[in-house]
Coordinates of C-alpha atoms and ligand atoms in Angstrom, one line a residue:
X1 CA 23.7 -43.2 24.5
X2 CA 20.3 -41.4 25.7
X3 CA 19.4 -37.9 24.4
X4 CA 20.9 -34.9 26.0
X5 CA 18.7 -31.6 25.9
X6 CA 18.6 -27.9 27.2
X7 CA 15.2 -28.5 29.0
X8 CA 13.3 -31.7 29.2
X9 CA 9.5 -31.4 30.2
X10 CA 8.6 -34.7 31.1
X11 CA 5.0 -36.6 31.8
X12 CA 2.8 -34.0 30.1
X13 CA -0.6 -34.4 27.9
X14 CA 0.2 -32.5 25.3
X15 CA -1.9 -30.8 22.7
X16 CA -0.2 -29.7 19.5
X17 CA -2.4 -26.7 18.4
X18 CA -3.0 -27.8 15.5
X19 CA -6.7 -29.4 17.1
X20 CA -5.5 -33.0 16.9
X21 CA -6.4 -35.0 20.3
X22 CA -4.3 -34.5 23.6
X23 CA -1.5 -37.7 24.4
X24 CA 0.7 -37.9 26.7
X25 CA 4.5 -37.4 26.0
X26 CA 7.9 -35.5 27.0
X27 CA 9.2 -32.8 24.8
X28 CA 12.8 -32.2 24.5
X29 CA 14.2 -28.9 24.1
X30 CA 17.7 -27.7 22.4
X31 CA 19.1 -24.2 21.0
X32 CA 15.5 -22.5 21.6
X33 CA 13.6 -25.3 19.6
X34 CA 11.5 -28.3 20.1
X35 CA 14.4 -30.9 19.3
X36 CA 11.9 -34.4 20.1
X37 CA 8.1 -34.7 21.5
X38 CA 7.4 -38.7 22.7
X39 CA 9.0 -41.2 25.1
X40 CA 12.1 -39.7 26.4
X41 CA 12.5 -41.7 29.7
X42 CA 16.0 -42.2 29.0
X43 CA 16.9 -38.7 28.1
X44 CA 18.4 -36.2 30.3
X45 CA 18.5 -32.6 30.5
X46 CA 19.9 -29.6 31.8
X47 CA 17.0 -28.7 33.4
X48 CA 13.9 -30.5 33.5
X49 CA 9.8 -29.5 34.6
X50 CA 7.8 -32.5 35.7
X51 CA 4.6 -31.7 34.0
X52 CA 2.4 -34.7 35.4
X53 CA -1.3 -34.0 35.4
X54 CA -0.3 -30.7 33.4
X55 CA -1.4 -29.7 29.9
X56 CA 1.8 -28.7 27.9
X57 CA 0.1 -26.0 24.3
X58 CA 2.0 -24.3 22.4
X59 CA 2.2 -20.3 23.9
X60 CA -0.7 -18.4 23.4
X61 CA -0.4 -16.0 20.4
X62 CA -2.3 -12.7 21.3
X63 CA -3.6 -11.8 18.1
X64 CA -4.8 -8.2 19.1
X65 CA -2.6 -6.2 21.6
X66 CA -1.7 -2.4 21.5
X67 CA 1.6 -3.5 23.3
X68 CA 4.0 -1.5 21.7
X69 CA 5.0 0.8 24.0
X70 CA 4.9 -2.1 27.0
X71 CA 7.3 -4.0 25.5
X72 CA 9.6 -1.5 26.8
X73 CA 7.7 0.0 29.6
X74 CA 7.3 -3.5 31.0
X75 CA 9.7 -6.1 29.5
X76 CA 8.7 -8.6 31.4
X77 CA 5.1 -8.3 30.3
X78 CA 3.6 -9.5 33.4
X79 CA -0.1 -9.0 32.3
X80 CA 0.7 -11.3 29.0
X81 CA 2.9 -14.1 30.1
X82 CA 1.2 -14.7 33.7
X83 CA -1.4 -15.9 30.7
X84 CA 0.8 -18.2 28.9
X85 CA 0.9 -15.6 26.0
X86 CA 4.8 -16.1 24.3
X87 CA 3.6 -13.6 21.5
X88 CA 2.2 -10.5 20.9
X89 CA 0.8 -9.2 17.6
X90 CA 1.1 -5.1 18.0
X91 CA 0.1 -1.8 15.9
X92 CA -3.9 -2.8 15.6
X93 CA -6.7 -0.3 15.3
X94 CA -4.7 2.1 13.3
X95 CA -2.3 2.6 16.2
X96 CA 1.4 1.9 16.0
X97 CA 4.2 3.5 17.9
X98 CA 6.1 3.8 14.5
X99 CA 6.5 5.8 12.1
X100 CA 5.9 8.8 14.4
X101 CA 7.6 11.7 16.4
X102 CA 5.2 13.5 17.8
X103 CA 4.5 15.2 21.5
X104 CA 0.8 14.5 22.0
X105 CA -0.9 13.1 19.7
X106 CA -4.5 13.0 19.0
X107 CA -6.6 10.2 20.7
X108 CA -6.4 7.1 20.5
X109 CA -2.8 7.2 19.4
X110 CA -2.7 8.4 22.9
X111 CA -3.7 4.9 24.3
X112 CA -0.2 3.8 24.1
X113 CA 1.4 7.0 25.3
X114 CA 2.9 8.6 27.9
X115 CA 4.1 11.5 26.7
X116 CA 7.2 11.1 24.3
X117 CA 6.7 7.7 23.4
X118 CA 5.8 8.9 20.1
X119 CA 9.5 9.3 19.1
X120 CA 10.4 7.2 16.0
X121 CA 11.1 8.7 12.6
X122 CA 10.8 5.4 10.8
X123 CA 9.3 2.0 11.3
X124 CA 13.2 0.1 10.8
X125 CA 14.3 2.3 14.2
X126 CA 10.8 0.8 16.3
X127 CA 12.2 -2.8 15.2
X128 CA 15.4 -2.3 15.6
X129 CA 15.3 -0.9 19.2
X130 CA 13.0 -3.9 20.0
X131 CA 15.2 -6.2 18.6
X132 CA 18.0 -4.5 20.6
X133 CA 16.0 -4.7 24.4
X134 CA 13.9 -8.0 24.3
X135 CA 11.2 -8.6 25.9
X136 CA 10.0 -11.9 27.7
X137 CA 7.7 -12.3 24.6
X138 CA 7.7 -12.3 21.1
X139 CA 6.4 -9.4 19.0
X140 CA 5.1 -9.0 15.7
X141 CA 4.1 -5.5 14.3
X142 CA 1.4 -4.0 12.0
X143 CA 1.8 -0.5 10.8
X144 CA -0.9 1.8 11.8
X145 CA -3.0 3.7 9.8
X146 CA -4.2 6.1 12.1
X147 CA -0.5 6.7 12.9
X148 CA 0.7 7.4 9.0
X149 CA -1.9 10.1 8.8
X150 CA -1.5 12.0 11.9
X151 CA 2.4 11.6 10.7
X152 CA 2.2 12.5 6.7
X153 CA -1.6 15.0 7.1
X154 CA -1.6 18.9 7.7
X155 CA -5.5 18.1 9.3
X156 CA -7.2 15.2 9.7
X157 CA -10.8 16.2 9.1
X158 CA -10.6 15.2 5.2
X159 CA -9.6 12.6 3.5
X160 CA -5.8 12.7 2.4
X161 CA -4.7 14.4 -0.9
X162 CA -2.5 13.0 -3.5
X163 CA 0.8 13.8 -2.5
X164 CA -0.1 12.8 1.2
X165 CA -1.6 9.4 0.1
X166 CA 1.9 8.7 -1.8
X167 CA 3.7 9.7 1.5
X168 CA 1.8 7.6 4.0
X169 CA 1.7 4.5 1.2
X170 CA 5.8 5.0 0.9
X171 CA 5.8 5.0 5.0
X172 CA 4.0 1.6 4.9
X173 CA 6.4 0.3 2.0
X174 CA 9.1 1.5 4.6
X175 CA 7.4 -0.4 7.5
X176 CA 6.9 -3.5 5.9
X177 CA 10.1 -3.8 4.5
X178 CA 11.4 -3.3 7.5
X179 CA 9.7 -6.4 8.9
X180 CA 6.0 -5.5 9.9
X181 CA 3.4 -8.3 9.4
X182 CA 0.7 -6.1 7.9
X183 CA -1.1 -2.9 8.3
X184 CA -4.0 -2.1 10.3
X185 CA -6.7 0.5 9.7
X186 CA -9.3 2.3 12.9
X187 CA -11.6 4.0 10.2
X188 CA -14.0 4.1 13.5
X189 CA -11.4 6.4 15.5
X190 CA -11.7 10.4 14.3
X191 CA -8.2 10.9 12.9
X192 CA -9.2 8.0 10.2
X193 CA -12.8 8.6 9.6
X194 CA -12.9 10.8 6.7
X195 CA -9.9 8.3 4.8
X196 CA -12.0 6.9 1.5
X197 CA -12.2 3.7 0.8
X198 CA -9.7 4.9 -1.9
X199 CA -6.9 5.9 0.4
X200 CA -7.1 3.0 2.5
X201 CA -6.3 1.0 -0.9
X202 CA -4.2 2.9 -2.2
X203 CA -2.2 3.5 1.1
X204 CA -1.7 -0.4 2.0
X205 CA -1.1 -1.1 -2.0
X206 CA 2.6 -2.1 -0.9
X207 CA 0.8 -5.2 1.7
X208 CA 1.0 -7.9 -1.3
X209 CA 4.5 -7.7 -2.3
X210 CA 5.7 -8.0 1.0
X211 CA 3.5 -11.0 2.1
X212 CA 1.1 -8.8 4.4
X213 CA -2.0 -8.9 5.8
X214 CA -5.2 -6.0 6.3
X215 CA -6.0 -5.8 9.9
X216 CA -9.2 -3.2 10.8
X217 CA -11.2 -2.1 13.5
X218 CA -13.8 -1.3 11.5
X219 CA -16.0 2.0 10.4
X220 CA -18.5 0.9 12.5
X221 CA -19.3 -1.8 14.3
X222 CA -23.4 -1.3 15.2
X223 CA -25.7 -0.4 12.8
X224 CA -23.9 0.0 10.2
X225 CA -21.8 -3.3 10.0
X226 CA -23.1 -5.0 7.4
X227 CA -21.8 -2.3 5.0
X228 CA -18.3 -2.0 7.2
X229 CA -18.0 -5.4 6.3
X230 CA -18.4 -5.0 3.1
X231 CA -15.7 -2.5 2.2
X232 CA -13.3 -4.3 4.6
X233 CA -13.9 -7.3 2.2
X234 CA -13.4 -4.7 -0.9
X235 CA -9.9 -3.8 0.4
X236 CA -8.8 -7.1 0.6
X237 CA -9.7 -8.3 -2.3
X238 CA -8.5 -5.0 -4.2
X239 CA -4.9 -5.5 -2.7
X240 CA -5.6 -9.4 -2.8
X241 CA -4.4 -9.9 0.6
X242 CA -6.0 -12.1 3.6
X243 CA -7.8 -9.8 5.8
X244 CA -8.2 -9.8 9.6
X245 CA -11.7 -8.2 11.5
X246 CA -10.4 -7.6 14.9
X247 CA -12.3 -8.0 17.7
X248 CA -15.7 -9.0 15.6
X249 CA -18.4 -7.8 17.5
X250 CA -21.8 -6.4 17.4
X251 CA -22.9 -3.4 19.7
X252 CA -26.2 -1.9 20.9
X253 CA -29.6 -2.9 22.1
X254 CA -31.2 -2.9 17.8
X255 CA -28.4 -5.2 17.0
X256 CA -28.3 -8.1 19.2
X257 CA -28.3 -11.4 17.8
X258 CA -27.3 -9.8 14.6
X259 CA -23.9 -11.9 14.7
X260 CA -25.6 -14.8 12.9
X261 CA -25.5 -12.3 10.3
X262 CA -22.4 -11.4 10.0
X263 CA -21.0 -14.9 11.0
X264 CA -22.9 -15.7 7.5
X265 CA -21.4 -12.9 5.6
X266 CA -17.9 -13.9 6.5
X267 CA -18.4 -17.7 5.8
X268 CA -19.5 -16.3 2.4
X269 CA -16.7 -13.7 1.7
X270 CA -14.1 -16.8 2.9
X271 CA -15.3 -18.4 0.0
X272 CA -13.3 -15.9 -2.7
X273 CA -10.7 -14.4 -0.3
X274 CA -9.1 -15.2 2.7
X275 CA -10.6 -14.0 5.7
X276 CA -10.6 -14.0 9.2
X277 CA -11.5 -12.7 12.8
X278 CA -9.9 -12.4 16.1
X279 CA -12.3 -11.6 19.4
X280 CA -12.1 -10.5 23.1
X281 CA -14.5 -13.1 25.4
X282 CA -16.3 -10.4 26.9
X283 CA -19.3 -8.6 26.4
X284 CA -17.9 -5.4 27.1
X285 CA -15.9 -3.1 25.0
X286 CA -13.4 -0.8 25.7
X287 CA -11.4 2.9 24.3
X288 CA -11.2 6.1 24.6
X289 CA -14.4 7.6 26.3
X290 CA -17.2 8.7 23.4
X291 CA -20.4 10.3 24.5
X292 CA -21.8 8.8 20.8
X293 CA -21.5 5.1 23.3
X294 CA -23.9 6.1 25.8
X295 CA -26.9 5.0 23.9
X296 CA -25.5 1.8 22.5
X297 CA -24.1 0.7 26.2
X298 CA -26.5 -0.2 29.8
X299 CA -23.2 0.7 31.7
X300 CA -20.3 2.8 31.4
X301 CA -17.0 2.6 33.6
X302 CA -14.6 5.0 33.5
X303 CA -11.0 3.8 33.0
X304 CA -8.5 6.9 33.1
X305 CA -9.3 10.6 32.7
X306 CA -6.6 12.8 32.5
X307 CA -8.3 16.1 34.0
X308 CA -10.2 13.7 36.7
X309 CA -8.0 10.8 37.6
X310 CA -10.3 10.3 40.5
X311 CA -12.5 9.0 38.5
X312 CA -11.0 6.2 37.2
X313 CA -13.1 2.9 38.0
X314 CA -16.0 4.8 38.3
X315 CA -19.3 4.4 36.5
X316 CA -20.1 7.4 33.7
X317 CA -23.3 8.1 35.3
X318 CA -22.1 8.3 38.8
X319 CA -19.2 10.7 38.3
X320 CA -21.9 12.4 35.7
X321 CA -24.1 13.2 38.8
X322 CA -20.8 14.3 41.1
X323 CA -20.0 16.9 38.5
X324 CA -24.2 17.8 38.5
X325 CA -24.1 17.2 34.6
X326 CA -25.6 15.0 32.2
X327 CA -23.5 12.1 31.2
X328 CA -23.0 13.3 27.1
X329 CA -21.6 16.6 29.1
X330 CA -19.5 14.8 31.1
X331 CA -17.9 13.1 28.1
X332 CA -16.0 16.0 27.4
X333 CA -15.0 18.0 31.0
X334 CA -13.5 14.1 31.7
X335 CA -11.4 13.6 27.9
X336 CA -9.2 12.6 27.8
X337 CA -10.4 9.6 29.2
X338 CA -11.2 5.7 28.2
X339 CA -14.1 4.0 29.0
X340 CA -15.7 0.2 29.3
X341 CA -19.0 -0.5 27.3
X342 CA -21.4 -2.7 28.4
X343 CA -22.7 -2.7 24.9
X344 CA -23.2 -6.6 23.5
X345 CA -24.9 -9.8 24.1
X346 CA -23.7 -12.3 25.6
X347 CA -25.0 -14.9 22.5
X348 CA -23.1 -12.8 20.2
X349 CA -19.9 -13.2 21.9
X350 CA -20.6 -17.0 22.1
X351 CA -21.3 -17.0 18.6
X352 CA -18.0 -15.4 17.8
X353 CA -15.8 -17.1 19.6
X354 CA -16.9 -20.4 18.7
X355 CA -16.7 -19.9 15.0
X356 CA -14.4 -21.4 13.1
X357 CA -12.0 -18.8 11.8
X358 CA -12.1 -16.9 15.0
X359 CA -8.7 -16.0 17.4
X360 CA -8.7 -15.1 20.2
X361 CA -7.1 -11.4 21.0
X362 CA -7.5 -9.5 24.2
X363 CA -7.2 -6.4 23.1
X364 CA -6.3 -5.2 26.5
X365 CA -5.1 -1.7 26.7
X366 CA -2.2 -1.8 29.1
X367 CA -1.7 1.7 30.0
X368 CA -4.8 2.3 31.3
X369 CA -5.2 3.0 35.2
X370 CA -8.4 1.3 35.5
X371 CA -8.4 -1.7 32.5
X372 CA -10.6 -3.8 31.2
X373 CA -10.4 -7.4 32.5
X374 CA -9.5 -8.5 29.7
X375 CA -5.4 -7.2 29.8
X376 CA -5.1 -9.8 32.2
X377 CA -8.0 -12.4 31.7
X378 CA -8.6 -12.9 28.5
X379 CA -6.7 -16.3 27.5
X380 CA -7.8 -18.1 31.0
X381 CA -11.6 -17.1 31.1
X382 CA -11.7 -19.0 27.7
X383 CA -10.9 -22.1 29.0
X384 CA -12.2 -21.4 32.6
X385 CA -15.5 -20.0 31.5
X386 CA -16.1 -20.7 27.7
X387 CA -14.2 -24.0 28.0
X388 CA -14.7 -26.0 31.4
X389 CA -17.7 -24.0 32.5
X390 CA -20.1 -23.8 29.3
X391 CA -19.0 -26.4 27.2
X392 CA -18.7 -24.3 24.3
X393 CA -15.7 -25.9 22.7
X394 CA -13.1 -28.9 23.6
X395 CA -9.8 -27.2 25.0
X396 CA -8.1 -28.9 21.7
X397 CA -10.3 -25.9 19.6
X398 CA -9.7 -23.5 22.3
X399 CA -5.9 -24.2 21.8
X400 CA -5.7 -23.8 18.3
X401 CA -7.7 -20.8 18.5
X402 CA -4.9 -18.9 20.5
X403 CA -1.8 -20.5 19.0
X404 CA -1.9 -22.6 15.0
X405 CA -4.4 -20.4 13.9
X406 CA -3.2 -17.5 15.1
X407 CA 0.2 -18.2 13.6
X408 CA -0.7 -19.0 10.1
X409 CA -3.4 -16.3 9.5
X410 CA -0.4 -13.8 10.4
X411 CA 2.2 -16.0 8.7
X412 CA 4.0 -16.5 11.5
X413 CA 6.6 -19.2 10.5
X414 CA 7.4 -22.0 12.9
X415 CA 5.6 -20.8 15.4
X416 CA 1.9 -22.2 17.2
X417 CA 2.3 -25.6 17.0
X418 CA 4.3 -28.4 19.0
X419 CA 6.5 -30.0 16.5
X420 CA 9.9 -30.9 16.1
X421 CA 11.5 -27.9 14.6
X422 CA 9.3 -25.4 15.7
X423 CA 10.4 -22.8 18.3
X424 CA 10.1 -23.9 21.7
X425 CA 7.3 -21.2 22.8
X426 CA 5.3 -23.6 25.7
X427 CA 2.6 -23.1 28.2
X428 CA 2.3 -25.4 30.6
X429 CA -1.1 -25.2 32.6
X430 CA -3.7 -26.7 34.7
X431 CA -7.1 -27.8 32.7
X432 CA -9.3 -28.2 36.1
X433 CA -7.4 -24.9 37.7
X434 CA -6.6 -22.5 35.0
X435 CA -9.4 -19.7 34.9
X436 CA -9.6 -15.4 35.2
X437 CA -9.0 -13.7 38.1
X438 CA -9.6 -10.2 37.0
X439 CA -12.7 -8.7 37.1
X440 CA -13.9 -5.3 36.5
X441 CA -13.7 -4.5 40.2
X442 CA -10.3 -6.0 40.8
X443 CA -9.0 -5.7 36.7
X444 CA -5.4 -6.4 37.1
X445 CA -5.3 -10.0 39.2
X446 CA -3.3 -12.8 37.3
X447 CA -4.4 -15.9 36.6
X448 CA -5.2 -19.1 37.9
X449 CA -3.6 -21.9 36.8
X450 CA -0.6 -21.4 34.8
X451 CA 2.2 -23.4 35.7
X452 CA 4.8 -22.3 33.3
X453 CA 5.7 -20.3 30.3
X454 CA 8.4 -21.4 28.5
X455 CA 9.6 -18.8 25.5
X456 CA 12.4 -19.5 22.7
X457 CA 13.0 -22.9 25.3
X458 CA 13.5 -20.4 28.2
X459 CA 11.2 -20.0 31.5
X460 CA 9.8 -16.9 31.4
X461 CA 7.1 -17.6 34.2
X462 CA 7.7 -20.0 37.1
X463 CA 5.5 -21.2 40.2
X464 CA 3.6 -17.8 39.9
X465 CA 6.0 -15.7 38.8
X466 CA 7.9 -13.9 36.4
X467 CA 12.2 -15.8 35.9
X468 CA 13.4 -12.2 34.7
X469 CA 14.3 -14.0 31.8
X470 CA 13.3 -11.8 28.0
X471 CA 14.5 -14.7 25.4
X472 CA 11.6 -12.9 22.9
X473 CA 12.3 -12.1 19.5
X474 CA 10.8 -10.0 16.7
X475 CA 9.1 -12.1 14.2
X476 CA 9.0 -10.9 10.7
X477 CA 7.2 -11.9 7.7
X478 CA 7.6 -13.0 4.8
X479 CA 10.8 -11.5 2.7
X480 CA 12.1 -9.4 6.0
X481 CA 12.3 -13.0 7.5
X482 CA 14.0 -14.7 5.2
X483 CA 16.9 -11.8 4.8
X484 CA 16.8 -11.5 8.7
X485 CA 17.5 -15.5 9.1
X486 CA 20.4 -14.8 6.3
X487 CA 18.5 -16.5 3.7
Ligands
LIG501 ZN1 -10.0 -1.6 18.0
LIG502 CU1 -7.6 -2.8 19.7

């Protein structure tokens, strides 16, 4: 009697994300997992994707999103899965949707806003309403930082007092209970810049009992990184938890090259605590518009602006000259606003990426009218570009930089690899084909080359376009998993 399964992908080359070398095999589906992966000629399926001449990975993991209000917005997270991304990690940089109810909020919480999004008293009602309306990915959460103060603080200009520190560290207790993967910290961002070193610690003192990890967007991420660095690695080893740098970088004209430093710095700090990095592969940043950029960046773009939506896609010093200012002036008559830096070197961002312990995150910001490439670009332009094009890594490292890595430095559990027993999250794709489309004239074209995206053993993306179908699911960590599986 041959095999019967849900879906049968047959004739693919398929590369297991854990960096082993490509083969070629079918891989049999059944109840949302990977049931067989070999020769299954004789086996037959309900429905079946001839894959020949197709790499089959495991999805991409998007280590760095601030999806948490498109999961919603957009279920069908068209920017993510015309990628082959099957799961998004939310809540970085200090910004989570949850534990907050709040009108407007102070930038950059408003990044993921739109006016009442802001609107849930506790981080168990965020998961719970995600669990209840799924989108076509996954999702795991962080807790935000940022968020907790502008939730538990009178003003944010100071660091938090006693009885506030206790309320926000009880909020993240209540958050990762609930199911979040860790807590993130955007010390850089003004609502966080005067928490101590002190409050961070004491805040995310709950992370180790509940199997969590220290995410940050960093104090400062220029001249002053080498000491950013430092207290990052401080934290983590004060709450002895792994810690994640998101979106490593190095900014402005005095500090190019300077990643071989850092690189250095966190190959030595990996050797008493667990550390890692996820990175964008661009050499442009992008937030909220900050006049303090305009000396570290050779280009500006406008992205939104709230008082001058015209201006969106515009260059700073162009709509600087329209509105006969200079462009530190214009900073605040267009604010609310986000902008795109041209602010690193292209050897830096090499450098990252190809290091060892580096993910790979996009960071896109999904909200924004005008967005960086890299909402829709990121995952293909590293194997287009970085991959095919420069020869920087073998697509077997590029893999397991978006998918096993990804899934064990967040602890997500049978997730990232193809294996028997894993969830069936697949992304089937071109190798000669697959490359970015999105540029920063044209930021929001999808993909080439992605033949399908298969999440929880369900088509998601199909021949260029989206199956309607949201099989994701929230992935917990750690004790929230195991009494959400019934364990
Ligand atoms: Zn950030
Ligand atoms: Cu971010």
């Amino acid at each position: 009697m041959s095999q019967h399964y849900d879906l049968l992908i047959r004739n693919a080359l398929i590369i297991d994300g854990a960096r082993r070398p490509r083969f070629a095999g079918d891989i049999g589906v059944r109840g949302g997992r990977i049931a067989d992966i070999g020769q299954l000629q004789q086996a037959r399926a309900e429905c079946e994707i001839d894959a020949q001449g197709k790499i089959a990975a495991p999805g991409f993991i998007d280590a760095h999103t601030h999806d948490d209000r498109l999961l919603g917005s957009d279920p069908a997270m068209t920017p993510k899965v015309s990628q082959g991304v099957t799961s998004v990690i939310t809540g970085n940089c200090g910004i989570s949707l949850a534990p907050l109810v709040a009108a407007s909020p102070p930038p950059p919480l408003d990044l993921i806003d739109d006016g009442g999004a802001f609107r849930f008293p506790d981080f168990a009602s965020f998961l719970e309403e995600l669990e209840g309306r799924p989108a076509a990915t996954n999702v795991a959460c962080l807790v935000g930082h940022t968020t907790l103060r502008v939730a538990a603080m009178s003003r944010l200009d100071r660091a938090a007092t006693p009885e506030e520190t206790a309320g926000m560290q009880a909020m993240a207790r209540e958050a990762l209970a609930a199911g979040a993967v860790g807590l993130s910290t955007g010390t850089y961002y003004p609502p966080a810049a005067h928490a101590t070193t002190e409050e961070i610690i004491a805040v995310a003192q709950p992370l180790k009992a509940y199997g969590g990890r220290y995410v940050t967007h960093m104090r400062n991420e220029d001249d002053r990184i080498v000491e950013s660095m430092e207290e990052t690695f401080r934290i983590g080893r004060e709450l002895g938890v792994p810690v994640i740098i998101s979106h490593h970088k190095v900014q402005g004209p005095r500090n190019r090259g300077r990643s071989s430093e850092t690189l250095a710095l966190l190959r030595q700090a990996g050797e008493r605590q667990s550390v890692c990095l996820d990175c964008y592969p661009y050499a442009a940043s992008s937030t909220i518009l900050r006049a303090d950029r305009i000396a570290l960046s050779s280009r500006i773009l406008i992205t939104w602006s709230k008082p001058h939506p015209e201006f969106a896609g515009m260059e700073l010093a162009k709509a600087a000259e329209r509105l006969g200012v200079s462009q530190e002036q214009a900073v605040p008559m267009l604010s609310p606003a986000g902008g795109i830096y041209f602010s690193m070197d292209e050897t830096d961002v090499q450098r990252i990426l190809k290091f060892d312990e580096t993910m790979v995150g996009s960071d896109g910001l999904p909200h924004d009218v005008k967005p960086h490439p890299r909402l829709w670009g990121t995952f293909p332009r590293v194997f287009g570009h970085y991959c095919r094009d420069l020869k920087l890594f073998p697509l077997e490292t590029a893999i397991y930089k978006m998918t096993g890595l990804t899934a064990r430095n967040f602890g997500l559990k049978q997730r990232g690899l193809l294996q028997p027993g894993y969830w069936a999250d697949i992304t089937l794709f071109d190798a000669e084909e697959i490359g970015d489309a999105a540029s920063f004239d044209a930021p929001t074209q999808k993909a080439r080359g992605i033949d399908s995206v298969i999440v929880n053993g369900v088509p998601v993306w199909r021949e260029g376009r989206s199956t309607g179908a949201r099989p994701g699911r929230l992935l917990r960590a750690g004790a929230a998993a195991e009494r959400a599986a019934g364990n």
